[in-house]
Structure formats: structure tokens, C-alpha cells
Tab-separated table of C-alpha atoms in Angstrom:
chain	number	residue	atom	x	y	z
T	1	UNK	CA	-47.127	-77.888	217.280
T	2	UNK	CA	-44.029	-78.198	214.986
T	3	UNK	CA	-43.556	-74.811	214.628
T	4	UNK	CA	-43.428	-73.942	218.434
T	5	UNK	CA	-40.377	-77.017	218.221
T	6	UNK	CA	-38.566	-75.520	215.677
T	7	UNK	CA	-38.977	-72.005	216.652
T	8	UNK	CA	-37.987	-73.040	220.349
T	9	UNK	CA	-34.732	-75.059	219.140
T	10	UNK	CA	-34.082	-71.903	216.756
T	11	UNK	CA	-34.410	-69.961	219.379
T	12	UNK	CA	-31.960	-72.156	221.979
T	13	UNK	CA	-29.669	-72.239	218.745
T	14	UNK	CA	-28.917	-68.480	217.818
T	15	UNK	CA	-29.390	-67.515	221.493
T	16	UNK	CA	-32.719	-65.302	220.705
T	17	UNK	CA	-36.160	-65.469	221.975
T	18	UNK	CA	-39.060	-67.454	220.858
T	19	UNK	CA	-41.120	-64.333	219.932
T	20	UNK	CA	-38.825	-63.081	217.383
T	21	UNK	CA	-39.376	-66.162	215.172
T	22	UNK	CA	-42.688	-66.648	212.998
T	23	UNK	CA	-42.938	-68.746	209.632
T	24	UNK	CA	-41.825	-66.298	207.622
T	25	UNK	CA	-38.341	-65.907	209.080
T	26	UNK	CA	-36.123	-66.746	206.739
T	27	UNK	CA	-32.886	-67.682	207.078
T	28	UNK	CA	-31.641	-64.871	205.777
T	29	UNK	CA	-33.144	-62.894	208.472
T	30	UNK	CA	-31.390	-65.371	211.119
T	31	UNK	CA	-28.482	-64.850	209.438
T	32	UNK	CA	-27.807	-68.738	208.852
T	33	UNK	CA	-24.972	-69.629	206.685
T	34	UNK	CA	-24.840	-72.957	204.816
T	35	UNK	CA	-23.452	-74.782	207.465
T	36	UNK	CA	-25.697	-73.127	210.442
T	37	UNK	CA	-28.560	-74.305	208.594
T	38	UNK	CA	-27.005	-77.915	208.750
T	39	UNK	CA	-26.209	-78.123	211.907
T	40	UNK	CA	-29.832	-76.347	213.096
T	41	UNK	CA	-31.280	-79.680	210.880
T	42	UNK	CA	-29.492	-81.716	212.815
T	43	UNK	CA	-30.485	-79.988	216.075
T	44	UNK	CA	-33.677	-80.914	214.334
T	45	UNK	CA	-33.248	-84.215	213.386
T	46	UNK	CA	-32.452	-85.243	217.078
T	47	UNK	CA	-36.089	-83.296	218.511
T	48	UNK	CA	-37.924	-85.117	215.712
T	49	UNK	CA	-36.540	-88.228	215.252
T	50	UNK	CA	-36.259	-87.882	211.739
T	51	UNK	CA	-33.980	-87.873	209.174
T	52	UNK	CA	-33.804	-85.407	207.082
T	53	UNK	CA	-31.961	-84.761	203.787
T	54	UNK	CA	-30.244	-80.870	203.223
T	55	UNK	CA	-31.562	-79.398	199.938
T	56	UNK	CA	-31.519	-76.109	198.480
T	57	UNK	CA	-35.232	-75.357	198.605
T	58	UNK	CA	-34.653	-74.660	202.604
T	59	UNK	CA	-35.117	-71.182	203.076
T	60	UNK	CA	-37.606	-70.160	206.010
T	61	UNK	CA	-38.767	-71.628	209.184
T	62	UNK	CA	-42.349	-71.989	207.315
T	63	UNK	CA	-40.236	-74.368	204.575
T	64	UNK	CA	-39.109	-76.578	207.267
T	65	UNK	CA	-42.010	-77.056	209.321
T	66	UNK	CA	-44.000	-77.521	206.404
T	67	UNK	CA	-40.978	-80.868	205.631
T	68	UNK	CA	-41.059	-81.870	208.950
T	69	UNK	CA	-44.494	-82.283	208.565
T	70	UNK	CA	-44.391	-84.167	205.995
T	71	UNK	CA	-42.180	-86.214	207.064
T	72	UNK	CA	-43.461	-87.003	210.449
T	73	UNK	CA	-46.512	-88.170	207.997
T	74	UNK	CA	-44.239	-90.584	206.275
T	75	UNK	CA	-43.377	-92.232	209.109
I	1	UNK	CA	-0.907	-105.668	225.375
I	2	UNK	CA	-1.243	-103.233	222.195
I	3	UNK	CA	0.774	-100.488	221.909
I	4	UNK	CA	2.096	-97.051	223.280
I	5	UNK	CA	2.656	-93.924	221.405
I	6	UNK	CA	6.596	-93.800	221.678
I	7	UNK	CA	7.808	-90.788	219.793
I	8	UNK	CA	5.631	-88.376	216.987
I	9	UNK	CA	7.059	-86.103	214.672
I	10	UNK	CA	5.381	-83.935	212.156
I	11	UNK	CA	6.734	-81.602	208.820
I	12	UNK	CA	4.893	-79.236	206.577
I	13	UNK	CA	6.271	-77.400	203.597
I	14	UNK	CA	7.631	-73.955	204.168
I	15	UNK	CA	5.278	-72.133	201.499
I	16	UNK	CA	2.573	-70.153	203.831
I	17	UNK	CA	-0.300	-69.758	201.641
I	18	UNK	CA	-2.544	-67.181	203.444
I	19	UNK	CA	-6.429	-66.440	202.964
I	20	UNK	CA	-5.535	-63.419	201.049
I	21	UNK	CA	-2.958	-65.140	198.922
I	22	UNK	CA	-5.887	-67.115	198.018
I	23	UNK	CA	-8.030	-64.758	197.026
I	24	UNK	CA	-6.109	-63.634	194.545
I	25	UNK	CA	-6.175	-67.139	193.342
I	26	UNK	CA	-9.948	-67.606	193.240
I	27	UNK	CA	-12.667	-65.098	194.239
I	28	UNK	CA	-12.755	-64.754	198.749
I	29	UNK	CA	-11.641	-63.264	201.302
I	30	UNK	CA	-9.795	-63.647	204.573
I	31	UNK	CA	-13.222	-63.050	206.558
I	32	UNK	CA	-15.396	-65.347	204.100
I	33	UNK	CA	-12.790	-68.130	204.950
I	34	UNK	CA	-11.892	-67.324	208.777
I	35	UNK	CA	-15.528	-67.350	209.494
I	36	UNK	CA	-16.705	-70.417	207.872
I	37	UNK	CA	-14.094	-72.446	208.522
I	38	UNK	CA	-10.986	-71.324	211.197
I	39	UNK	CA	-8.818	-71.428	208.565
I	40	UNK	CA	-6.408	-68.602	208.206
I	41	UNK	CA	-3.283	-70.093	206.602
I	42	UNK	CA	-1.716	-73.803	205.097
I	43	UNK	CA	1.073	-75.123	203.816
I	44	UNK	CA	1.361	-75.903	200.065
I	45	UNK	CA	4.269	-77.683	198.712
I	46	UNK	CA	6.822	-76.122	196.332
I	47	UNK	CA	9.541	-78.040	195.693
I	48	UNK	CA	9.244	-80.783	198.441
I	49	UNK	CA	7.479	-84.005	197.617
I	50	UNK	CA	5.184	-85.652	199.681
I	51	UNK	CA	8.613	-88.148	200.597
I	52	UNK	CA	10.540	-85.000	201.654
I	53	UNK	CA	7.443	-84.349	204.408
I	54	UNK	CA	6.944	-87.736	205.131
I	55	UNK	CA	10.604	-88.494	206.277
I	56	UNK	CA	11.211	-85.711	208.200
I	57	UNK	CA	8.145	-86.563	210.149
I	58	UNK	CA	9.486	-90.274	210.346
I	59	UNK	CA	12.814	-89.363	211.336
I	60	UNK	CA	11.677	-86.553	214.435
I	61	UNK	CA	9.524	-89.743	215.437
I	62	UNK	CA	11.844	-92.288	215.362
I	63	UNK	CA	14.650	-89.857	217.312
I	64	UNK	CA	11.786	-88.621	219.627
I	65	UNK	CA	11.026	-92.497	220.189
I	66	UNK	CA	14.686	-93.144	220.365
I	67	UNK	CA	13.795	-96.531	218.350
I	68	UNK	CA	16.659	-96.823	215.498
I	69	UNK	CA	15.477	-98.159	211.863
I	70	UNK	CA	17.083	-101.429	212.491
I	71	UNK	CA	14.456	-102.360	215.506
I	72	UNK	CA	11.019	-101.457	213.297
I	73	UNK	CA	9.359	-104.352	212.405
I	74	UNK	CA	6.660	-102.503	210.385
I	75	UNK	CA	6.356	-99.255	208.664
I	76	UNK	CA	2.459	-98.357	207.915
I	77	UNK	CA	2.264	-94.993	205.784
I	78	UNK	CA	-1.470	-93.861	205.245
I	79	UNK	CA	-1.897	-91.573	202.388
I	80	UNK	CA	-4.612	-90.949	199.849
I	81	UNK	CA	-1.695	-90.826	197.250
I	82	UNK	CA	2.236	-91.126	197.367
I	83	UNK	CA	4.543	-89.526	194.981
I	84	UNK	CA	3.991	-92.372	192.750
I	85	UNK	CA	1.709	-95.190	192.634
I	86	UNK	CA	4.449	-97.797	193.058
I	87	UNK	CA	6.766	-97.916	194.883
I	88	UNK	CA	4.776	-97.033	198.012
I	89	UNK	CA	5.561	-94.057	200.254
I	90	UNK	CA	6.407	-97.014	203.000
I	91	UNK	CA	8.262	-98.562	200.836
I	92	UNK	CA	10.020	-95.293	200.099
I	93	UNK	CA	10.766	-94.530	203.694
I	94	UNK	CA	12.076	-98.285	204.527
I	95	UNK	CA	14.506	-97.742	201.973
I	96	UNK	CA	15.530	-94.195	202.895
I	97	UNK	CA	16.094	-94.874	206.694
I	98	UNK	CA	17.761	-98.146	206.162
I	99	UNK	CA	15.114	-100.196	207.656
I	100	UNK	CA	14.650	-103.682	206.926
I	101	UNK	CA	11.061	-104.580	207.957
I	102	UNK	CA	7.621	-105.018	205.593
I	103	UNK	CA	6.352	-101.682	204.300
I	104	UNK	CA	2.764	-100.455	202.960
I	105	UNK	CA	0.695	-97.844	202.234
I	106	UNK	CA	-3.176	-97.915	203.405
I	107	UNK	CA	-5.799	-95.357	202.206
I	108	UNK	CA	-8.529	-94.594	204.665
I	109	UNK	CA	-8.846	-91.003	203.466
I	110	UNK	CA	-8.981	-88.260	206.778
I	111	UNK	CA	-9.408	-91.489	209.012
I	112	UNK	CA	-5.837	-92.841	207.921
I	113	UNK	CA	-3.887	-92.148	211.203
I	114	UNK	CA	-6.597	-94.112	213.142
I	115	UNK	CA	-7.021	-96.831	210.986
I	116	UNK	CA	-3.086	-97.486	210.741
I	117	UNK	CA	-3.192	-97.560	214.733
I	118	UNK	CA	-5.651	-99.838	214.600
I	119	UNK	CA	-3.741	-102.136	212.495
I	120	UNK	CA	-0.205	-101.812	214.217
I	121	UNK	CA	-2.283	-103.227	217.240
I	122	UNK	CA	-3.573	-105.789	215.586
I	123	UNK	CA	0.003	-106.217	214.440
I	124	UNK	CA	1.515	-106.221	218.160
I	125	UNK	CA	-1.748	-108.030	219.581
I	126	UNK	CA	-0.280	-111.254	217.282
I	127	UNK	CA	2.866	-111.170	218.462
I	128	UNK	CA	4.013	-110.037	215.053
I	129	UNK	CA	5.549	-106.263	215.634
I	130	UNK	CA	7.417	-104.666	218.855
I	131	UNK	CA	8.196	-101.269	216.915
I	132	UNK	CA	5.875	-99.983	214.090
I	133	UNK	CA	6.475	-96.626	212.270
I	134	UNK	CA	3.555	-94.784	210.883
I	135	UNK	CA	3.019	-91.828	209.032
I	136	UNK	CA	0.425	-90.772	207.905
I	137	UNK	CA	0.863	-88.276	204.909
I	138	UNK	CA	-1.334	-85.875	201.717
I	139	UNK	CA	-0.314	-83.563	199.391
I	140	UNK	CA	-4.087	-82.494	198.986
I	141	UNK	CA	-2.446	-79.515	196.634
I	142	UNK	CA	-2.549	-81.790	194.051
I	143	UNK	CA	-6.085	-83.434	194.823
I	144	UNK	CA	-7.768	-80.162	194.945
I	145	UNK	CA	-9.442	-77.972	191.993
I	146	UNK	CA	-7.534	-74.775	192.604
I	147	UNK	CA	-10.765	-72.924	190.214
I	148	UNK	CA	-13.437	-74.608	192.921
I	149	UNK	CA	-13.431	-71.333	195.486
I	150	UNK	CA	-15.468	-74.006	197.575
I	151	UNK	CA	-12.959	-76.151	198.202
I	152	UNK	CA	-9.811	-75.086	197.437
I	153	UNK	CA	-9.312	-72.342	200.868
I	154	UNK	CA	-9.918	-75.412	202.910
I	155	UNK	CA	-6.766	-77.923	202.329
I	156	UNK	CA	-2.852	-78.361	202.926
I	157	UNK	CA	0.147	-80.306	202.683
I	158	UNK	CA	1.787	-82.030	205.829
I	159	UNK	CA	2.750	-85.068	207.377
I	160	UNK	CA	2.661	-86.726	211.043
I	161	UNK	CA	3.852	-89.859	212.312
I	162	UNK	CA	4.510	-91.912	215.291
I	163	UNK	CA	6.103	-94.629	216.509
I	164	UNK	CA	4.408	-97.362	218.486
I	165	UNK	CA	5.833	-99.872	220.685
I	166	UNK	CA	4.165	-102.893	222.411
I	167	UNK	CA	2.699	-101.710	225.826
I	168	UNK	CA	-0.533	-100.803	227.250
I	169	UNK	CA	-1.747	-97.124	226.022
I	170	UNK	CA	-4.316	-98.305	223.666
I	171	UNK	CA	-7.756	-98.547	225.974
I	172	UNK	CA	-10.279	-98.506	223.624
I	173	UNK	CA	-10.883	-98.784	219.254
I	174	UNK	CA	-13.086	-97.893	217.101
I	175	UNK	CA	-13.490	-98.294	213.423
I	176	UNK	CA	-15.994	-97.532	210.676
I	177	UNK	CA	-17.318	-97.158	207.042
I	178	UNK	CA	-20.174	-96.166	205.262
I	179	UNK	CA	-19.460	-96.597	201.101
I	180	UNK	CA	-20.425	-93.677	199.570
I	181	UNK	CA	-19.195	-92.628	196.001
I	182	UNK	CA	-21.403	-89.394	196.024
I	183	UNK	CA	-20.659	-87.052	198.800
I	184	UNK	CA	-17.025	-87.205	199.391
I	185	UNK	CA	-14.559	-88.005	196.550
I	186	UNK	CA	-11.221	-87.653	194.482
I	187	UNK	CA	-10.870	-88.766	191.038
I	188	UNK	CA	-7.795	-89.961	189.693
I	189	UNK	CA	-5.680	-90.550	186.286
I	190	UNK	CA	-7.625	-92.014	183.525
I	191	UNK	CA	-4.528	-93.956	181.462
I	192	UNK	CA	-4.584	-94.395	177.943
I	193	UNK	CA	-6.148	-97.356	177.386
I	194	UNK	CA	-7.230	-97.506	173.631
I	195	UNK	CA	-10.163	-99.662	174.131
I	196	UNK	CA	-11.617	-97.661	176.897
I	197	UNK	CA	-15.160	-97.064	177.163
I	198	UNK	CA	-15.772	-95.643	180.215
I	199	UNK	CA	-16.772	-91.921	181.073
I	200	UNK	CA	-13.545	-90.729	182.642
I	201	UNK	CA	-14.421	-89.030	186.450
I	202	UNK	CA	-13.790	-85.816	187.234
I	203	UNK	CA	-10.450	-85.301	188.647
I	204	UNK	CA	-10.318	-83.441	191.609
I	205	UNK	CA	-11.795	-82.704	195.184
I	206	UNK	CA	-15.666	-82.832	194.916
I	207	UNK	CA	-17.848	-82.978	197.891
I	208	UNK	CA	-21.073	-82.065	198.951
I	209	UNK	CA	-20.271	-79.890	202.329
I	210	UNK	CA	-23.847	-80.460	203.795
I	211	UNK	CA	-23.854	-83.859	203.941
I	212	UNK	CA	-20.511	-84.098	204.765
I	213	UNK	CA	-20.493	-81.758	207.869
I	214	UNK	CA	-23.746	-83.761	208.862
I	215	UNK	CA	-21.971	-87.223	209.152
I	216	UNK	CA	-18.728	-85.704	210.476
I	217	UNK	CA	-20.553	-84.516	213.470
I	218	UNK	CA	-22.561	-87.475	213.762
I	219	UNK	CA	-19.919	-90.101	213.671
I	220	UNK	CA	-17.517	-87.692	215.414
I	221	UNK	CA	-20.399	-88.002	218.823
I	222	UNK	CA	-21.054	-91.765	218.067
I	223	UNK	CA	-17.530	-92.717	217.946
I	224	UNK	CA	-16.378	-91.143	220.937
I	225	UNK	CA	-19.118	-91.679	223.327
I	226	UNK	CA	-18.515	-95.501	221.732
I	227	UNK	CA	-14.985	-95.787	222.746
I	228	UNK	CA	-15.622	-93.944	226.327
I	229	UNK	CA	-17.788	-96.628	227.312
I	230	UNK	CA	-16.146	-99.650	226.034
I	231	UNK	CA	-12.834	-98.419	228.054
I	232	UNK	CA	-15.476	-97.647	231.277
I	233	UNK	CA	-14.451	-93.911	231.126
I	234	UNK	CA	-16.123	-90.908	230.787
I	235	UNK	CA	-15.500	-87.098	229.617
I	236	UNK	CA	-14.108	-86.118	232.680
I	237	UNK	CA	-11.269	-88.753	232.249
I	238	UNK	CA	-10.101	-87.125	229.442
I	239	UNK	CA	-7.579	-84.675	229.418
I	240	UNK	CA	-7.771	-83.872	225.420
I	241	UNK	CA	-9.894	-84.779	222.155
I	242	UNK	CA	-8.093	-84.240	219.303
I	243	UNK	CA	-10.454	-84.212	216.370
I	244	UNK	CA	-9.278	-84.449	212.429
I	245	UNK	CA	-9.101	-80.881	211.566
I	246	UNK	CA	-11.352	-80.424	208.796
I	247	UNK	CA	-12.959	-77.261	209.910
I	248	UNK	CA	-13.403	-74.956	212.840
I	249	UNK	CA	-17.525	-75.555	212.201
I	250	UNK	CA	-17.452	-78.971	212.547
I	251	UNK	CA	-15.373	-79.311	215.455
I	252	UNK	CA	-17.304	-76.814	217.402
I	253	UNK	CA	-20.664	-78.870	216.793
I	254	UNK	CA	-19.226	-81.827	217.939
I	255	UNK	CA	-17.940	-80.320	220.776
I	256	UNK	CA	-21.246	-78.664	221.642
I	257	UNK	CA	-23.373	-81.921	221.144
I	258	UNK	CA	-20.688	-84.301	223.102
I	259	UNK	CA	-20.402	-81.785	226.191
I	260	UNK	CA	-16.432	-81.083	225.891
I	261	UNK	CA	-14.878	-78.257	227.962
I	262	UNK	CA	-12.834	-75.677	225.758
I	263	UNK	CA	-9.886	-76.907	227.415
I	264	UNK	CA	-10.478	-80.525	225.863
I	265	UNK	CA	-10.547	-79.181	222.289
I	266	UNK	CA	-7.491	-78.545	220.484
I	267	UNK	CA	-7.161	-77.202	217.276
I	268	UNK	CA	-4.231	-76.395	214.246
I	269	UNK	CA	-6.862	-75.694	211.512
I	270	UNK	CA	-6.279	-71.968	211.610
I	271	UNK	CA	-2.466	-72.703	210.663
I	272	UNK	CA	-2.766	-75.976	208.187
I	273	UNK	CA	-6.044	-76.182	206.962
I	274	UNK	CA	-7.319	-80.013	206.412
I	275	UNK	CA	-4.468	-81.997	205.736
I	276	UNK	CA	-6.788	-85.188	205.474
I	277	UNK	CA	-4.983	-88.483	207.419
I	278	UNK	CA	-2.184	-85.927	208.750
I	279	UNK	CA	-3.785	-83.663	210.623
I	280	UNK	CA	-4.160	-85.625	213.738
I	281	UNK	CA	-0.294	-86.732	214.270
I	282	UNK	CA	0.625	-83.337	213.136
I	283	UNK	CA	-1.453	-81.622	216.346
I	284	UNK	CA	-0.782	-84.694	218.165
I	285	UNK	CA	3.265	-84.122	217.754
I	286	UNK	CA	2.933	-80.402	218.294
I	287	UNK	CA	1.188	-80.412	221.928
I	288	UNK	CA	3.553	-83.240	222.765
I	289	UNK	CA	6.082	-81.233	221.919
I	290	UNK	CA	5.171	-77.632	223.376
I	291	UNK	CA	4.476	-79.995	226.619
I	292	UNK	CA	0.316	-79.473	226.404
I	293	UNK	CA	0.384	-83.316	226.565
I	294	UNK	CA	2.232	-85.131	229.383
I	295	UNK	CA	3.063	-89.162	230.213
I	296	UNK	CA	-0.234	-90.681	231.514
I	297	UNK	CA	-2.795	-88.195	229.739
I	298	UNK	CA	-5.501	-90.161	228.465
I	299	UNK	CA	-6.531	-88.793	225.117
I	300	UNK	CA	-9.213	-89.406	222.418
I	301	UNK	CA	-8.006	-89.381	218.450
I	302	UNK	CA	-11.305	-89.130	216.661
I	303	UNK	CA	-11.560	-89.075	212.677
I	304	UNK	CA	-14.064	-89.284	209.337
I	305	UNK	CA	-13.516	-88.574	205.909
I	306	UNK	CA	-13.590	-89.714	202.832
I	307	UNK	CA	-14.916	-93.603	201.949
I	308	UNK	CA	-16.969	-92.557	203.708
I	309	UNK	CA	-14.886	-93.349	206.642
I	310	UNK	CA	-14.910	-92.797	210.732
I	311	UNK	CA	-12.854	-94.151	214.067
I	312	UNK	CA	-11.543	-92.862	217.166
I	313	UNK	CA	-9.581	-94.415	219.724
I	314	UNK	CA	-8.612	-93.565	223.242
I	315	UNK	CA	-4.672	-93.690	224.267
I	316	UNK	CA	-2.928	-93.229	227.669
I	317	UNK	CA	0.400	-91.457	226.474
């Protein structure tokens, strides 16, 4: 379920479709600078409701819905 | 009551310091830059001190304004840091134009311009001020680590100011801060104090752009939808939003999240770079000037920064 929400607003985001994006896209592959990968958490941030703090270990879709996750447990 | 925006004027220092003059400074490029941030050139001062700027600024104002020294009744200079610690850059200016009213520096960081309209309202909502100069001024040359390719393409010199008279173009304020001593900050001078103790911070520019460009763009949307609906307006009334130029990136998510037209988005970052607490008068003075901004445009100033501070305001010129 958090992976079709991320991949959807990813997909909204970079203007690409939903099919293109699995878990192990990283952001490399989306071609996601520093600050596109801030302001896709934030996109984020808003769908979940949660806050959530940048850090370097953020590389793939699969590292984010894996946070979100455990942050959505959290709360 | 409260004020209207009377007269602006802006200076810069005539050094042009493009991207590729900065890469042979640190190691970047004109696309690395251009792309992550809009910047393609600033102003960094040679010879001119950050008084030189500042009252050229106050002086196209004051003559735009057609308010003569002799009627101010308060000069409000915000800066991060004047040319010395004391005497004040106000106090500098009151001197230099012959003026004979109180004169201080405030430091709100990038949210200086707003925060010193704030307070020359509160000044003219007492009955204390008719005419109020402010200018809002950084040499951010000297605040920056010129080794820190992270931070060092993204700032410039420059100074804008206004002059405010009592009327009616202020419709709505708003103010805030959120201490912070981690994400956003600028050491300064240690002294020589023998009996000292203390581990000395680090001198220049450090910030942590992530966090930074996350509560820029939040407070940037909360502020303004704030102010829209305490004056009863909405985005359509607005003919402009002129956001502290701190980057191309962070401008454009705002923009995005708040619903703004292209047309309502102006922009000088390509040309100065982040002049902190200057940047809005300086854009403000220029599309008065060019005639992009007319009498009766209603406007939104919107601003964060260092503190961690964040305000807009919406103005009827």
C-alpha cells in the first residue's frame, strides 16, 4: 500500500508513469538531485502525514517505503 | 493607518563574479550551479564597503520618495553585520545624510526587510514615525567560506531600501521564528579574551541545505496563505509575490505547492545570488523601477532565513 503512494506521487513528481517505478529504483535512476529528493519528501510528508527527517541513507524508493513504514508504525 | 512604500532604491558592487569565475575559485561549473540553483552571476565587493552600498540605496530611496533627511523620523538598517560592530550601519547613514532622527540596526538574517517593515508600522501605528528609512543590507562575501564549493556559488553583496510613510498600503503581517543553532548559521570573531574557555565556533556560512530548503518552502506556503486570509484576499488578488531569493529550487516549490501563475513570480537570483535581508528591496526597487510594478498593485513580500526566521506581508503600492 505505501509503495503504490510513493510510486504514484513519484510518478506525478518527475512526470513519468507508475509502471516505470518498482523498489529498486533508485534515485539515481530518477535522476534526483539533493534537493529533488527533498522536495519529493515533502511531497511525501503532506500524503502521509508524517514528518520525516532527510538523511543520507535515502537512496531508493524501497529505502523510503521501508521509513515510511516505520514511521507510520510510530505513530 | 501603517504605512506606504514611498520610494525604494537598491546598489550592488560593480565586481560581476560569474559561475565560471567561480570555478576557478573552488571546484564547479556554470551548469552544476545554473541547474541547482538559478544562479548565474553576483556581485562581490571590492573596494566598496557595505556603507558605500547601503547609502546609495538610501539616497535613490529617499530621492525616489522625494522625503528629504530632515523629515525621517527613523532610520531601521537590517543587516547580519555592518562594517563595524559599533557604530551601527543606521547610525552610519543618519550621520552621512544629515538626518537627525533615532537610528538602529536589527538582525533577522534573510527575513530582515520584513521584519524592519513590521517594526516601522508598529512605529507609525503609535503615532511615533511619519517617514522611516530602511535598508536592509549584507556583505555575505565576508560571511561565506570561499573553500566550501557548497556554499560559496550561492551568495552576494547588495543593498535595498525604502522609504515608508504613514498611509494605508500595509493589509496584512506576518512574523515568525523557530530557534535553531544547527541548520542555518554564521559564526563570528572570537576576541582575545585571556581567560576564555570556550570552544571558539566555526567562522563562516554553515548550513545544512536539506533542512533548510524544507522549512523555506514550508514557511514560504504557511506564511502567505496566512497573510491572504487575514487581509480577506486571495491569489488572484495578487498581482506579484516576491520571494527572498535564495535559490531558483526553492522558489519554484513554493510556487508549485501555493498555486502561483508564472507571471506572479519574480526573480533576480540568476543576476545576485542570495543577498540574505537585501534581496527583496533590491527586486522590489528594480520592477518598480523598469515599471513591472504600478500604484495600487497589491503585492506579497515573503521571507525565511537564518534564526531560524520567516514573515511575509502583503502591501498595496
Amino acid at each position: 500500500m505505501t509503495f503504490e503512494k510513493v510510486a504514484q506521487v513519484i510518478a506525478e513528481n518527475r512526470d513519468m508513469d507508475v509502471s516505470e517505478i518498482t523498489m529498486d529504483t533508485t534515485f539515481e535512476d530518477l535522476q534526483l538531485d539533493s534537493l529533488d529528493t527533498v522536495d519529493l519528501v515533502m511531497s511525501l510528508e503532506e500524503v502521509f502525514d508524517i514528518t520525516i527527517e532527510m538523511q543520507e541513507g535515502l537512496k531508493s524508493v524501497g529505502d523510503v517505503v521501508n521509513l515510511i513504514d516505520s514511521l507510520l508504525e510510530k505513530k | 493607518m501603517s504605512f506606504t512604500i514611498a520610494g525604494t532604491g537598491k546598489a550592488h558592487p560593480k565586481l560581476v563574479v560569474t559561475n565560471d569565475m567561480m570555478s576557478e575559485i573552488v571546484e564547479t561549473n556554470d551548469e552544476w550551479i545554473s541547474t541547482r540553483t538559478g544562479i548565474k552571476s553576483r556581485y562581490i565587493s571590492t573596494d566598496e564597503t557595505l556603507f558605500d552600498l547601503t547609502l546609495a540605496a538610501s539616497k535613490q530611496a529617499m530621492k525616489n520618495a522625494d522625503i528629504a533627511a530632515d523629515k525621517l523620523d527613523f532610520i531601521i538598517c537590517s543587516t547580519m553585520q555592518g562594517d563595524y560592530k559599533t557604530p551601527s550601519l543606521a547610525c552610519q547613514i543618519q550621520h552621512a545624510i544629515g538626518a537627525k532622527c533615532p537610528a538602529v540596526d536589527i538582525n533577522a538574517a534573510c527575513t530582515g526587510f520584513i521584519y524592519a517593515l513590521d517594526f516601522a508600522a508598529a512605529l507609525m501605528d503609535s503615532g511615533r514615525a511619519e517617514n522611516i528609512l530602511i535598508a536592509s543590507s549584507e556583505m555575505m562575501s565576508k560571511h561565506i567560506d570561499w573553500s566550501d564549493r557548497a556554499t560559496c556559488v550561492l551568495f552576494g553583496d547588495g543593498s535595498g531600501a525604502a522609504v515608508v510613510t504613514k498611509g494605508d498600503g500595509l493589509l496584512a503581517m506576518r512574523l515568525a521564528a523557530k530557534g535553531d543553532e544547527k541548520l542555518l548559521v554564521i559564526g563570528g570573531s572570537h576576541g582575545n579574551n585571556p581567560f576564555d574557555k570556550k570552544t571558539p565556533v566555526h567562522e563562516y556560512l554553515t548550513m545544512e541545505g536539506g533542512e533548510v530548503f524544507k522549512f523555506a518552502v514550508s514557511s514560504m506556503c504557511y506564511d502567505v496563505k496566512y497573510v491572504l486570509e487575514k487581509a480577506n484576499l486571495t491569489l488572484d488578488d495578487i498581482r506579484m509575490v516576491i520571494p527572498h531569493q535564495a535559490n531558483m529550487r526553492i522558489i519554484t516549490a513554493a510556487a508549485k505547492r501555493l498555486g502561483l501563475h508564472d507571471s506572479q513570480i519574480m526573480s533576480g537570483i540568476d543576476r545576485y545570488g542570495n543577498t540574505s535581508s537585501a534581496s527583496i528591496p533590491i527586486l522590489l526597487s528594480e520592477l518598480i523601477e523598469n515599471g513591472t510594478l504600478k500604484k495600487g498593485d497589491i503585492i506579497i513580500l515573503t521571507a525565511f532565513g537564518g534564526g531560524l526566521t520567516s514573515g511575509a506581508c502583503i502591501i498595496k503600492l
